[in-house]
Coordinates of N, CA and C in Angstrom, one line a residue:
M1 N 59.8 29.1 23.0 CA 61.1 28.7 22.7 C 61.1 27.1 22.6
A2 N 61.8 26.6 21.6 CA 61.9 25.2 21.3 C 62.9 24.6 22.2
R3 N 62.6 23.3 22.6 CA 63.6 22.6 23.4 C 64.8 22.3 22.6
F4 N 65.9 22.0 23.3 CA 67.2 21.9 22.7 C 67.9 20.7 23.3
V5 N 68.7 20.0 22.5 CA 69.5 18.8 23.0 C 70.9 19.0 22.5
Q6 N 71.8 18.7 23.4 CA 73.3 18.7 23.0 C 73.8 17.3 23.1
I7 N 74.5 16.8 22.1 CA 75.1 15.5 22.2 C 76.6 15.7 22.1
I8 N 77.4 15.2 23.1 CA 78.8 15.3 23.1 C 79.4 13.9 22.9
E9 N 80.1 13.7 21.8 CA 80.7 12.4 21.5 C 82.2 12.5 21.8
F10 N 82.7 11.5 22.5 CA 84.1 11.5 22.9 C 84.7 10.1 23.0
K11 N 86.0 10.0 22.8 CA 86.7 8.7 23.0 C 87.6 8.8 24.2
T12 N 87.6 7.8 24.9 CA 88.5 7.8 26.1 C 88.8 6.3 26.5
S13 N 89.9 6.1 27.1 CA 90.2 4.9 27.8 C 90.2 5.1 29.3
R14 N 89.7 6.2 29.7 CA 89.6 6.6 31.1 C 88.2 6.9 31.6
I15 N 87.2 6.1 31.1 CA 85.8 6.5 31.4 C 85.5 6.5 32.9
D16 N 86.1 5.6 33.7 CA 85.9 5.7 35.1 C 86.2 7.0 35.7
E17 N 87.3 7.6 35.3 CA 87.8 8.9 35.8 C 86.8 10.0 35.3
I18 N 86.3 9.9 34.1 CA 85.3 10.9 33.6 C 84.0 10.8 34.4
E19 N 83.6 9.6 34.6 CA 82.4 9.4 35.4 C 82.5 10.0 36.8
E20 N 83.7 9.8 37.5 CA 83.9 10.3 38.8 C 84.0 11.8 38.7
L21 N 84.6 12.4 37.7 CA 84.7 13.8 37.5 C 83.3 14.4 37.3
G22 N 82.4 13.7 36.6 CA 81.1 14.3 36.3 C 80.1 14.3 37.4
R23 N 80.2 13.4 38.4 CA 79.2 13.4 39.4 C 79.1 14.7 40.2
P24 N 80.2 15.3 40.7 CA 80.0 16.6 41.5 C 79.5 17.7 40.6
S25 N 79.9 17.7 39.3 CA 79.6 18.9 38.5 C 78.1 18.9 38.2
R26 N 77.4 17.8 38.4 CA 75.9 17.8 38.2 C 75.2 18.3 39.5
T27 N 75.9 18.3 40.6 CA 75.2 18.7 41.9 C 75.7 19.8 42.6
E28 N 77.0 20.2 42.3 CA 77.6 21.3 43.0 C 77.7 22.6 42.2
G29 N 78.0 23.7 42.8 CA 78.2 24.9 42.1 C 77.4 26.0 42.7
S30 N 77.7 27.2 42.3 CA 77.1 28.4 42.8 C 75.8 28.7 42.2
T31 N 75.5 28.2 41.1 CA 74.2 28.3 40.4 C 73.6 27.0 40.0
A32 N 72.3 26.9 40.0 CA 71.7 25.6 39.6 C 71.9 25.3 38.1
P33 N 72.3 24.1 37.7 CA 72.4 23.8 36.3 C 71.0 24.0 35.6
T34 N 71.0 24.3 34.3 CA 69.8 24.6 33.6 C 69.3 23.4 32.7
F35 N 70.1 22.3 32.8 CA 69.6 21.1 32.0 C 68.5 20.4 32.7
G36 N 67.7 19.7 31.9 CA 66.6 18.9 32.4 C 67.0 17.5 32.7
R37 N 67.9 16.9 31.8 CA 68.2 15.5 31.9 C 69.5 15.3 31.2
I38 N 70.3 14.4 31.8 CA 71.6 14.0 31.1 C 71.5 12.4 31.0
L39 N 71.9 12.0 29.8 CA 72.1 10.5 29.6 C 73.5 10.3 29.2
A40 N 74.2 9.4 29.9 CA 75.5 9.0 29.6 C 75.5 7.6 28.9
T41 N 76.0 7.5 27.7 CA 75.9 6.3 26.9 C 77.2 5.8 26.4
A42 N 77.3 4.5 26.2 CA 78.5 3.9 25.6 C 78.1 3.3 24.2
D43 N 78.9 3.5 23.2 CA 78.6 3.0 21.9 C 79.0 1.5 21.8
R44 N 78.0 0.7 21.6 CA 78.2 -0.8 21.6 C 79.1 -1.2 20.4
D45 N 79.1 -0.4 19.4 CA 79.8 -0.8 18.1 C 81.2 -0.2 18.0
R46 N 81.5 0.7 18.9 CA 82.8 1.4 18.8 C 83.4 1.5 20.2
S47 N 84.2 0.5 20.6 CA 84.7 0.4 22.0 C 85.5 1.7 22.3
G48 N 85.3 2.2 23.5 CA 86.0 3.4 23.9 C 85.3 4.7 23.5
T49 N 84.1 4.6 22.8 CA 83.4 5.8 22.3 C 82.2 6.0 23.1
Y50 N 81.9 7.2 23.6 CA 80.8 7.5 24.5 C 80.1 8.7 24.0
L51 N 78.8 8.8 24.3 CA 78.0 10.0 24.0 C 77.3 10.4 25.2
T52 N 77.3 11.7 25.5 CA 76.5 12.3 26.5 C 75.4 13.1 25.9
I53 N 74.2 12.8 26.3 CA 73.0 13.5 25.7 C 72.4 14.4 26.8
V54 N 72.4 15.7 26.6 CA 71.9 16.6 27.6 C 70.7 17.4 27.0
E55 N 69.6 17.3 27.8 CA 68.3 18.0 27.4 C 68.2 19.3 28.1
F56 N 67.7 20.3 27.4 CA 67.5 21.6 27.9 C 66.1 22.1 27.5
E57 N 65.5 23.0 28.2 CA 64.2 23.6 27.8 C 64.4 24.5 26.6
S58 N 65.6 25.1 26.4 CA 65.8 26.0 25.2 C 67.3 26.1 24.9
Y59 N 67.6 26.6 23.7 CA 69.0 26.9 23.4 C 69.6 27.9 24.4
E60 N 68.7 28.9 24.7 CA 69.2 29.9 25.7 C 69.6 29.3 27.0
S61 N 68.8 28.4 27.5 CA 69.2 27.7 28.8 C 70.5 26.9 28.7
A62 N 70.7 26.3 27.5 CA 71.9 25.6 27.2 C 73.1 26.5 27.3
M63 N 73.0 27.7 26.6 CA 74.1 28.6 26.6 C 74.3 29.2 28.0
E64 N 73.3 29.4 28.8 CA 73.4 29.8 30.2 C 74.2 28.8 31.0
N65 N 73.9 27.5 30.7 CA 74.6 26.4 31.4 C 76.1 26.4 31.0
S66 N 76.3 26.6 29.7 CA 77.7 26.6 29.1 C 78.5 27.7 29.8
N67 N 77.9 28.8 30.1 CA 78.6 29.9 30.7 C 78.9 29.8 32.2
R68 N 78.4 28.7 32.8 CA 78.7 28.5 34.2 C 80.1 28.2 34.4
P69 N 80.8 28.8 35.4 CA 82.2 28.4 35.7 C 82.4 26.9 35.9
E70 N 81.5 26.3 36.6 CA 81.6 24.9 36.8 C 81.6 24.0 35.5
T71 N 80.8 24.5 34.6 CA 80.7 23.8 33.3 C 82.0 23.9 32.5
S72 N 82.6 25.1 32.5 CA 83.8 25.4 31.8 C 85.0 24.6 32.5
D73 N 85.0 24.5 33.8 CA 86.0 23.7 34.5 C 85.9 22.3 34.2
F74 N 84.6 21.8 34.2 CA 84.4 20.3 33.9 C 84.8 20.0 32.5
A75 N 84.5 20.8 31.5 CA 84.8 20.6 30.1 C 86.3 20.5 29.9
A76 N 87.1 21.4 30.6 CA 88.5 21.4 30.4 C 89.1 20.1 31.1
R77 N 88.6 19.8 32.2 CA 89.2 18.6 32.9 C 88.8 17.3 32.2
M78 N 87.6 17.3 31.6 CA 87.1 16.1 30.9 C 88.0 16.0 29.6
A79 N 88.2 17.1 28.9 CA 89.0 17.0 27.6 C 90.4 16.4 27.9
A80 N 91.0 16.7 29.0 CA 92.3 16.2 29.4 C 92.3 14.7 29.5
L81 N 91.1 14.1 29.8 CA 91.0 12.6 30.0 C 90.5 11.9 28.7
C82 N 90.3 12.7 27.6 CA 89.8 12.1 26.4 C 91.0 11.8 25.5
D83 N 90.8 10.9 24.5 CA 91.8 10.5 23.6 C 91.8 11.4 22.3
G84 N 91.1 12.5 22.3 CA 91.0 13.4 21.2 C 89.9 14.4 21.6
P85 N 89.7 15.4 20.8 CA 88.7 16.5 21.1 C 87.3 15.9 21.0
P86 N 86.4 16.3 21.9 CA 85.0 15.9 21.8 C 84.4 16.6 20.6
V87 N 83.3 15.9 20.1 CA 82.5 16.5 19.0 C 81.1 16.9 19.6
F88 N 80.7 18.1 19.4 CA 79.5 18.6 19.9 C 78.4 18.7 18.8
R89 N 77.2 18.2 19.1 CA 76.1 18.3 18.2 C 75.0 19.1 18.9
N90 N 74.6 20.2 18.3 CA 73.6 21.1 18.9 C 72.3 21.0 18.1
L91 N 71.3 20.5 18.8 CA 70.0 20.1 18.1 C 68.8 20.8 18.6
D92 N 68.0 21.4 17.8 CA 66.7 21.9 18.2 C 65.7 20.8 18.1
V93 N 64.9 20.6 19.1 CA 63.9 19.5 19.1 C 62.8 20.0 18.2
M94 N 62.5 19.2 17.2 CA 61.4 19.5 16.3 C 60.1 18.8 16.7
W95 N 60.1 17.6 17.2 CA 59.0 16.9 17.8 C 59.5 15.7 18.6
E96 N 58.6 15.2 19.4 CA 58.9 14.1 20.2 C 57.7 13.2 20.3
D97 N 57.9 11.9 20.4 CA 56.8 10.9 20.5 C 57.2 10.0 21.7
T98 N 56.5 10.1 22.8 CA 56.8 9.2 23.9 C 55.6 8.4 24.3
A99 N 55.7 7.1 24.4 CA 54.7 6.2 24.7 C 53.4 6.4 23.9
G100 N 53.7 6.7 22.6 CA 52.5 6.8 21.6 C 51.9 8.2 21.7
T101 N 52.4 9.2 22.4 CA 51.7 10.5 22.5 C 52.7 11.5 21.8
A102 N 52.3 12.0 20.7 CA 53.2 13.0 20.0 C 53.1 14.3 20.7
D103 N 54.3 15.0 20.8 CA 54.4 16.3 21.3 C 55.1 17.2 20.3
V104 N 54.4 18.0 19.6 CA 55.0 18.9 18.6 C 55.4 20.2 19.2
S105 N 56.7 20.5 19.2 CA 57.1 21.7 19.8 C 57.1 22.9 18.9

């Protein structure tokens, strides 16, 4: 199974509230999250625009994570703090090069 990345782009003037909302969702819940890593980023060229990059071992593990009640609750609460609907990008990892070592999936 190929690795999978989801990018969530959103606009908000309430980023501090979103950050506070996100902390417990990463560590609490009845089941362990299936993501491997989350990167929270701010767009330097578009003020108030943020992207969250979430890495998974596979598309299937991403869907498993999406089906968690904690994830659905977080998404609904986060959307209420955004200045518009978030945009989701669902990406299959084709290859990766880290520190000069290519990893072809």
